[in-house]
Amino acid sequence: MSLYLDGTLHVSIPVETPLRPILGSKVVIPCYFQDTVNDPGAPTIALPSHRIKWTYVTKEKATTILVASEGKVQVETEYLDRVTMVNYPLVATDASMEITELSSKDSGTYRCEVIHGIEDNYDSVDIQVQGIVFHYRAITSRYTLTFEEAKAACSQSSAAIATPAQLQAAYDDGYHQCDAGWLSDQTVRYPIQEPRERCYGDKENFPGVRTYGVRDVNETYDVYCFAEKMSGRVFYSMSVEKFSFYEAGDQCAKLGARLATTGELYLAWKAGMDVCNAGWLADRSVRYPINIARPQCGGGLLGVRTVYLFTNQTGYPYPDSRYDAICFQGKLFTETENKVTN
């Protein structure tokens, strides 16, 4: 809803909040204003002296995205090439803005403000960019997945093979991974923030997303997957004795759940999950989510940490190894369970 309804200048963002666009995609935030000159039934007056301002608002500060007036639009350097006004100045009372190449850093509150003389009116909307990109390696060894096997591996992880735009957006958020992986367009790429020997790729000493170009579908690499949203909850089941892989599956089943997939754990991590105990997942991998850095939990690094069998970061632990169980309970079960217990 717009503010200052007793004035003559009304601004409105007519959408339900929050908007939930997907990582790497684009979003149009509609914003319209009218100047009723104290008469709600009067026709809209589009005066060239109206000043439109879009702002990204956090608890700490407000960052200007663009300012438009007299038919001209000035976009701040940080948003150049990513932000445009959809219909202005063709429709002078349409302040709608489009943002492309969305990254997680674009999540937050956006304010559309219109100023005319002494009147100032605005409306706001929240945006939550959905999804996370993660690197996936097969249980056997590094670079063993054909293109079709890569897509299947992502699907089994409650995800889809990532698009180039999604990997680029993850890179823009700070993602770094020196492992070549398939993407949806049959290219093989990897994101590098700090170039080093053997990770120079086609950009040498410059940071960026490296590419091998389009590859034959029978070549083998790792894969980058994209998990969009959670459809339930991820939780730990722990015991002093821990569990073997098969015991972990049984334990989750006893709790009305199943072992979580890798994609589900990544989504839980993105939502803030932090547990410094390694646990079994459905693909027989052993991982744990770290949001608070400490030396004893993955060497002080943030992210979903993986326990590998070998020092070259390949292989999963043997199924009779003992770890906690990381379970997933879907919304459907939870709703059914509540109906029974209530």
Short mmCIF file of C-alpha atoms in Angstrom, two decimals:
data_model
loop_
_atom_site.label_atom_id
_atom_site.label_comp_id
_atom_site.label_asym_id
_atom_site.label_seq_id
_atom_site.Cartn_x
_atom_site.Cartn_y
_atom_site.Cartn_z
CA MET A 1 0.00 0.00 0.00
CA SER A 2 1.12 3.55 -0.68
CA LEU A 3 1.59 6.12 2.07
CA TYR A 4 0.18 9.61 2.72
CA LEU A 5 -3.26 8.78 1.35
CA ASP A 6 -4.57 12.21 2.43
CA GLY A 7 -2.22 13.97 -0.02
CA THR A 8 -2.52 14.47 -3.77
CA LEU A 9 0.46 12.30 -4.73
CA HIS A 10 -0.15 8.56 -4.53
CA VAL A 11 2.52 5.88 -5.16
CA SER A 12 1.76 2.16 -5.32
CA ILE A 13 3.64 -1.10 -5.90
CA PRO A 14 0.67 -3.39 -6.69
CA VAL A 15 2.19 -6.81 -5.89
CA GLU A 16 2.20 -9.20 -2.97
CA THR A 17 5.40 -9.02 -0.98
CA PRO A 18 7.90 -10.60 -1.08
CA LEU A 19 8.69 -11.20 -4.73
CA ARG A 20 10.63 -14.46 -5.16
CA PRO A 21 12.60 -14.45 -8.43
CA ILE A 22 15.16 -17.17 -9.18
CA LEU A 23 18.91 -16.69 -8.96
CA GLY A 24 20.35 -15.51 -12.28
CA SER A 25 16.95 -14.41 -13.62
CA LYS A 26 15.33 -10.97 -13.82
CA VAL A 27 12.45 -9.26 -12.06
CA VAL A 28 10.18 -6.33 -12.87
CA ILE A 29 9.05 -4.32 -9.85
CA PRO A 30 5.87 -2.45 -10.85
CA CYS A 31 5.43 1.06 -9.44
CA TYR A 32 2.82 3.61 -10.48
CA PHE A 33 1.93 7.06 -9.25
CA GLN A 34 -0.76 9.63 -9.78
CA ASP A 35 -1.25 13.27 -8.84
CA THR A 36 -4.96 13.76 -8.12
CA VAL A 37 -4.78 17.43 -7.12
CA ASN A 38 -6.93 16.78 -4.02
CA ASP A 39 -9.64 15.13 -6.16
CA PRO A 40 -9.43 11.31 -6.23
CA GLY A 41 -11.63 11.25 -9.32
CA ALA A 42 -9.57 13.71 -11.30
CA PRO A 43 -7.51 12.48 -14.27
CA THR A 44 -3.84 11.72 -13.70
CA ILE A 45 -1.53 14.66 -14.25
CA ALA A 46 1.90 13.70 -15.57
CA LEU A 47 4.11 16.66 -14.79
CA PRO A 48 7.71 16.58 -16.06
CA SER A 49 8.89 17.96 -12.73
CA HIS A 50 8.08 14.70 -10.91
CA ARG A 51 11.29 13.13 -9.60
CA ILE A 52 11.43 9.32 -9.32
CA LYS A 53 13.95 7.61 -7.08
CA TRP A 54 14.57 3.89 -6.55
CA THR A 55 16.48 2.88 -3.41
CA TYR A 56 17.79 -0.38 -1.95
CA VAL A 57 17.14 -0.22 1.80
CA THR A 58 18.85 -2.16 4.60
CA LYS A 59 19.00 -1.63 8.36
CA GLU A 60 22.39 0.01 7.94
CA LYS A 61 21.80 2.34 4.98
CA ALA A 62 19.82 3.28 1.90
CA THR A 63 21.61 2.89 -1.45
CA THR A 64 20.36 4.84 -4.46
CA ILE A 65 19.77 2.69 -7.55
CA LEU A 66 18.53 5.32 -9.99
CA VAL A 67 16.99 8.76 -10.25
CA ALA A 68 14.65 9.84 -13.06
CA SER A 69 13.26 13.27 -13.89
CA GLU A 70 12.28 15.26 -16.96
CA GLY A 71 12.46 12.13 -19.10
CA LYS A 72 16.05 11.28 -18.19
CA VAL A 73 17.20 8.31 -16.13
CA GLN A 74 20.49 8.22 -14.23
CA VAL A 75 21.54 4.78 -12.98
CA GLU A 76 24.21 4.45 -10.30
CA THR A 77 27.48 2.79 -11.36
CA GLU A 78 26.88 -0.34 -9.26
CA TYR A 79 23.67 -1.07 -11.21
CA LEU A 80 24.71 -0.06 -14.72
CA ASP A 81 23.78 -2.65 -17.40
CA ARG A 82 21.48 -4.44 -14.92
CA VAL A 83 18.75 -1.91 -14.21
CA THR A 84 16.29 -0.17 -16.54
CA MET A 85 12.96 1.60 -16.22
CA VAL A 86 10.38 -0.37 -18.14
CA ASN A 87 8.07 2.30 -19.60
CA TYR A 88 9.41 5.66 -18.44
CA PRO A 89 9.45 8.25 -19.97
CA LEU A 90 6.94 6.95 -22.55
CA VAL A 91 4.46 6.56 -19.70
CA ALA A 92 5.47 9.34 -17.33
CA THR A 93 3.50 7.92 -14.36
CA ASP A 94 4.97 4.41 -14.67
CA ALA A 95 8.03 4.14 -12.46
CA SER A 96 8.40 0.34 -12.85
CA MET A 97 11.97 -0.95 -12.75
CA GLU A 98 13.59 -4.14 -14.10
CA ILE A 99 16.64 -5.77 -12.52
CA THR A 100 18.51 -8.48 -14.44
CA GLU A 101 21.26 -11.00 -13.52
CA LEU A 102 19.90 -11.36 -10.00
CA SER A 103 22.27 -12.60 -7.30
CA SER A 104 21.54 -13.38 -3.65
CA LYS A 105 22.99 -9.99 -2.74
CA ASP A 106 19.97 -8.44 -4.50
CA SER A 107 17.63 -9.79 -1.81
CA GLY A 108 16.21 -7.02 0.35
CA THR A 109 13.81 -4.08 0.40
CA TYR A 110 13.28 -1.79 -2.58
CA ARG A 111 11.63 1.62 -2.27
CA CYS A 112 9.95 3.51 -5.11
CA GLU A 113 9.76 7.19 -4.18
CA VAL A 114 8.15 10.05 -6.12
CA ILE A 115 8.75 13.71 -5.28
CA HIS A 116 6.83 16.69 -6.61
CA GLY A 117 7.30 20.05 -5.00
CA ILE A 118 6.82 19.64 -1.25
CA GLU A 119 5.05 16.29 -1.61
CA ASP A 120 6.94 13.05 -1.17
CA ASN A 121 5.30 9.63 -1.38
CA TYR A 122 6.72 6.11 -1.62
CA ASP A 123 5.92 2.42 -1.50
CA SER A 124 8.21 -0.54 -0.78
CA VAL A 125 8.51 -4.21 -1.66
CA ASP A 126 10.74 -7.05 -0.44
CA ILE A 127 12.61 -9.31 -2.84
CA GLN A 128 13.94 -12.73 -1.89
CA VAL A 129 16.17 -14.22 -4.59
CA GLN A 130 15.56 -17.97 -4.56
CA GLY A 131 18.03 -20.82 -4.95
CA ILE A 132 21.65 -21.81 -4.57
CA VAL A 133 24.31 -23.21 -6.92
CA PHE A 134 26.56 -26.00 -5.64
CA HIS A 135 29.35 -28.14 -7.02
CA TYR A 136 28.70 -31.89 -7.16
CA ARG A 137 31.21 -34.71 -7.54
CA ALA A 138 30.32 -38.36 -8.08
CA ILE A 139 30.95 -40.93 -5.37
CA THR A 140 33.71 -42.60 -7.41
CA SER A 141 36.20 -39.86 -8.25
CA ARG A 142 36.77 -36.43 -9.78
CA TYR A 143 35.54 -35.76 -13.34
CA THR A 144 33.53 -38.94 -13.93
CA LEU A 145 30.13 -37.63 -15.07
CA THR A 146 28.96 -37.49 -18.69
CA PHE A 147 26.48 -34.73 -19.54
CA GLU A 148 23.44 -37.01 -19.03
CA GLU A 149 24.89 -38.45 -15.83
CA ALA A 150 25.52 -34.91 -14.59
CA LYS A 151 21.88 -33.96 -15.11
CA ALA A 152 20.78 -37.15 -13.33
CA ALA A 153 23.12 -36.47 -10.40
CA CYS A 154 21.56 -33.03 -9.88
CA SER A 155 18.04 -34.45 -10.13
CA GLN A 156 18.85 -37.07 -7.48
CA SER A 157 20.11 -34.22 -5.28
CA SER A 158 16.73 -32.40 -5.41
CA ALA A 159 18.18 -29.92 -7.90
CA ALA A 160 18.58 -29.23 -11.61
CA ILE A 161 21.74 -28.72 -13.60
CA ALA A 162 22.65 -25.03 -13.27
CA THR A 163 22.46 -22.54 -16.12
CA PRO A 164 25.38 -20.28 -17.08
CA ALA A 165 23.41 -17.30 -15.71
CA GLN A 166 22.97 -19.05 -12.36
CA LEU A 167 26.68 -19.89 -12.09
CA GLN A 168 27.55 -16.29 -13.01
CA ALA A 169 25.16 -15.02 -10.33
CA ALA A 170 26.75 -17.36 -7.78
CA TYR A 171 30.17 -16.03 -8.79
CA ASP A 172 28.87 -12.48 -8.33
CA ASP A 173 27.90 -13.51 -4.79
CA GLY A 174 31.49 -14.64 -4.13
CA TYR A 175 31.35 -18.33 -5.14
CA HIS A 176 34.78 -19.88 -5.81
CA GLN A 177 35.40 -23.44 -7.00
CA CYS A 178 38.41 -24.70 -8.94
CA ASP A 179 36.58 -27.70 -10.45
CA ALA A 180 35.29 -27.89 -14.02
CA GLY A 181 31.61 -28.81 -14.13
CA TRP A 182 28.81 -29.27 -16.64
CA LEU A 183 26.15 -26.61 -17.10
CA SER A 184 22.73 -26.84 -18.77
CA ASP A 185 23.92 -25.51 -22.16
CA GLN A 186 26.45 -28.37 -22.45
CA THR A 187 29.35 -26.07 -21.61
CA VAL A 188 31.88 -26.77 -18.88
CA ARG A 189 32.81 -23.91 -16.55
CA TYR A 190 34.05 -23.01 -13.07
CA PRO A 191 34.06 -19.78 -10.97
CA ILE A 192 37.36 -18.33 -9.75
CA GLN A 193 37.62 -15.38 -7.36
CA GLU A 194 41.36 -15.63 -6.72
CA PRO A 195 43.29 -17.11 -9.68
CA ARG A 196 46.14 -19.49 -8.88
CA GLU A 197 48.23 -22.03 -10.72
CA ARG A 198 46.08 -24.76 -12.33
CA CYS A 199 43.02 -22.52 -11.92
CA TYR A 200 43.88 -19.86 -14.50
CA GLY A 201 41.70 -21.30 -17.29
CA ASP A 202 40.89 -18.96 -20.16
CA LYS A 203 41.17 -15.79 -18.05
CA GLU A 204 44.76 -16.24 -16.81
CA ASN A 205 45.33 -13.93 -13.82
CA PHE A 206 41.88 -12.32 -13.90
CA PRO A 207 38.97 -13.42 -11.69
CA GLY A 208 35.81 -14.63 -13.39
CA VAL A 209 33.94 -17.70 -14.61
CA ARG A 210 36.22 -19.89 -16.71
CA THR A 211 34.84 -21.88 -19.63
CA TYR A 212 35.92 -24.84 -21.75
CA GLY A 213 33.14 -24.04 -24.21
CA VAL A 214 30.62 -26.58 -25.49
CA ARG A 215 31.90 -30.12 -24.93
CA ASP A 216 31.03 -33.55 -26.29
CA VAL A 217 28.29 -35.11 -24.12
CA ASN A 218 30.43 -38.20 -23.51
CA GLU A 219 33.32 -36.28 -21.96
CA THR A 220 33.39 -36.48 -18.18
CA TYR A 221 33.53 -33.69 -15.60
CA ASP A 222 31.88 -32.72 -12.31
CA VAL A 223 28.63 -30.72 -12.40
CA TYR A 224 27.14 -27.52 -11.00
CA CYS A 225 23.61 -27.97 -9.67
CA PHE A 226 20.90 -25.47 -8.76
CA ALA A 227 18.46 -26.07 -5.89
CA GLU A 228 15.57 -23.61 -5.96
CA LYS A 229 13.51 -23.87 -2.79
CA MET A 230 12.83 -26.07 0.22
CA SER A 231 9.62 -28.09 0.36
CA GLY A 232 10.03 -29.25 3.94
CA ARG A 233 12.59 -29.13 6.73
CA VAL A 234 16.08 -30.55 7.28
CA PHE A 235 17.07 -31.70 10.77
CA TYR A 236 19.72 -33.76 12.54
CA SER A 237 19.26 -37.00 14.44
CA MET A 238 22.17 -37.73 16.77
CA SER A 239 23.24 -40.47 19.13
CA VAL A 240 26.37 -41.22 21.12
CA GLU A 241 27.11 -44.30 19.01
CA LYS A 242 26.39 -42.47 15.70
CA PHE A 243 24.98 -44.40 12.73
CA SER A 244 26.21 -46.40 9.78
CA PHE A 245 24.78 -45.25 6.43
CA TYR A 246 21.98 -47.84 6.52
CA GLU A 247 21.24 -47.23 10.20
CA ALA A 248 20.98 -43.51 9.43
CA GLY A 249 18.33 -44.20 6.79
CA ASP A 250 16.39 -46.36 9.25
CA GLN A 251 16.66 -43.69 11.94
CA CYS A 252 15.19 -41.00 9.70
CA ALA A 253 12.37 -43.39 8.71
CA LYS A 254 11.55 -43.95 12.40
CA LEU A 255 11.12 -40.19 12.71
CA GLY A 256 8.73 -40.03 9.76
CA ALA A 257 11.40 -38.67 7.45
CA ARG A 258 14.14 -39.80 5.06
CA LEU A 259 17.80 -38.96 4.58
CA ALA A 260 18.16 -35.46 3.17
CA THR A 261 19.65 -34.89 -0.26
CA THR A 262 22.68 -32.73 -0.93
CA GLY A 263 20.51 -30.02 -2.50
CA GLU A 264 18.23 -29.93 0.54
CA LEU A 265 21.20 -29.52 2.87
CA TYR A 266 22.53 -26.64 0.76
CA LEU A 267 19.15 -24.92 0.97
CA ALA A 268 19.07 -25.46 4.73
CA TRP A 269 22.57 -24.00 4.98
CA LYS A 270 21.50 -20.97 2.95
CA ALA A 271 18.58 -20.51 5.38
CA GLY A 272 21.06 -20.36 8.28
CA MET A 273 21.58 -23.97 9.42
CA ASP A 274 24.83 -24.37 11.36
CA VAL A 275 25.84 -27.76 12.83
CA CYS A 276 29.46 -28.76 13.44
CA ASN A 277 28.73 -32.49 13.18
CA ALA A 278 29.11 -34.51 10.00
CA GLY A 279 26.07 -36.50 8.93
CA TRP A 280 24.94 -38.99 6.28
CA LEU A 281 22.94 -37.83 3.26
CA ALA A 282 20.84 -39.85 0.80
CA ASP A 283 23.64 -40.20 -1.79
CA ARG A 284 25.95 -41.71 0.88
CA SER A 285 27.95 -38.51 1.13
CA VAL A 286 28.84 -37.09 4.55
CA ARG A 287 28.54 -33.33 4.99
CA TYR A 288 27.77 -30.60 7.51
CA PRO A 289 26.55 -26.97 7.22
CA ILE A 290 28.66 -24.14 8.66
CA ASN A 291 27.38 -20.57 8.93
CA ILE A 292 29.55 -19.50 11.88
CA ALA A 293 33.27 -19.78 11.15
CA ARG A 294 35.42 -21.62 13.73
CA PRO A 295 38.70 -23.50 13.27
CA GLN A 296 37.42 -26.87 14.46
CA CYS A 297 34.54 -26.85 11.97
CA GLY A 298 35.91 -27.20 8.48
CA GLY A 299 39.03 -25.15 9.07
CA GLY A 300 37.17 -21.92 9.73
CA LEU A 301 35.51 -21.87 6.29
CA LEU A 302 31.82 -21.23 5.69
CA GLY A 303 29.59 -23.43 3.54
CA VAL A 304 28.48 -27.04 3.31
CA ARG A 305 31.62 -28.96 4.23
CA THR A 306 32.20 -32.47 2.83
CA VAL A 307 34.00 -35.41 4.41
CA TYR A 308 36.02 -37.21 1.73
CA LEU A 309 37.56 -40.66 1.90
CA PHE A 310 40.85 -39.60 0.31
CA THR A 311 43.11 -36.59 0.83
CA ASN A 312 42.66 -35.48 -2.80
CA GLN A 313 38.99 -34.76 -1.97
CA THR A 314 37.49 -37.77 -3.72
CA GLY A 315 35.45 -40.74 -2.55
CA TYR A 316 32.76 -40.95 0.13
CA PRO A 317 33.23 -42.63 3.52
CA TYR A 318 32.56 -46.38 3.69
CA PRO A 319 28.92 -47.18 4.54
CA ASP A 320 29.86 -48.79 7.85
CA SER A 321 31.54 -45.56 9.04
CA ARG A 322 29.66 -43.85 11.85
CA TYR A 323 28.20 -40.35 11.63
CA ASP A 324 25.00 -38.53 12.56
CA ALA A 325 21.91 -38.69 10.35
CA ILE A 326 20.69 -35.63 8.44
CA CYS A 327 16.99 -36.10 7.78
CA PHE A 328 14.38 -34.40 5.65
CA GLN A 329 10.67 -34.20 6.41
CA GLY A 330 8.41 -32.95 3.63
CA LYS A 331 5.54 -30.52 4.15
CA LEU A 332 2.98 -33.09 3.01
CA PHE A 333 3.92 -35.47 5.81
CA THR A 334 3.95 -32.70 8.39
CA GLU A 335 0.47 -31.49 7.37
CA THR A 336 -0.92 -35.07 7.43
CA GLU A 337 0.71 -35.76 10.77
CA ASN A 338 -0.83 -32.61 12.26
CA LYS A 339 -4.31 -33.61 11.05
CA VAL A 340 -3.94 -37.01 12.75
CA THR A 341 -2.58 -35.65 16.04
CA ASN A 342 -5.09 -32.77 16.21
#
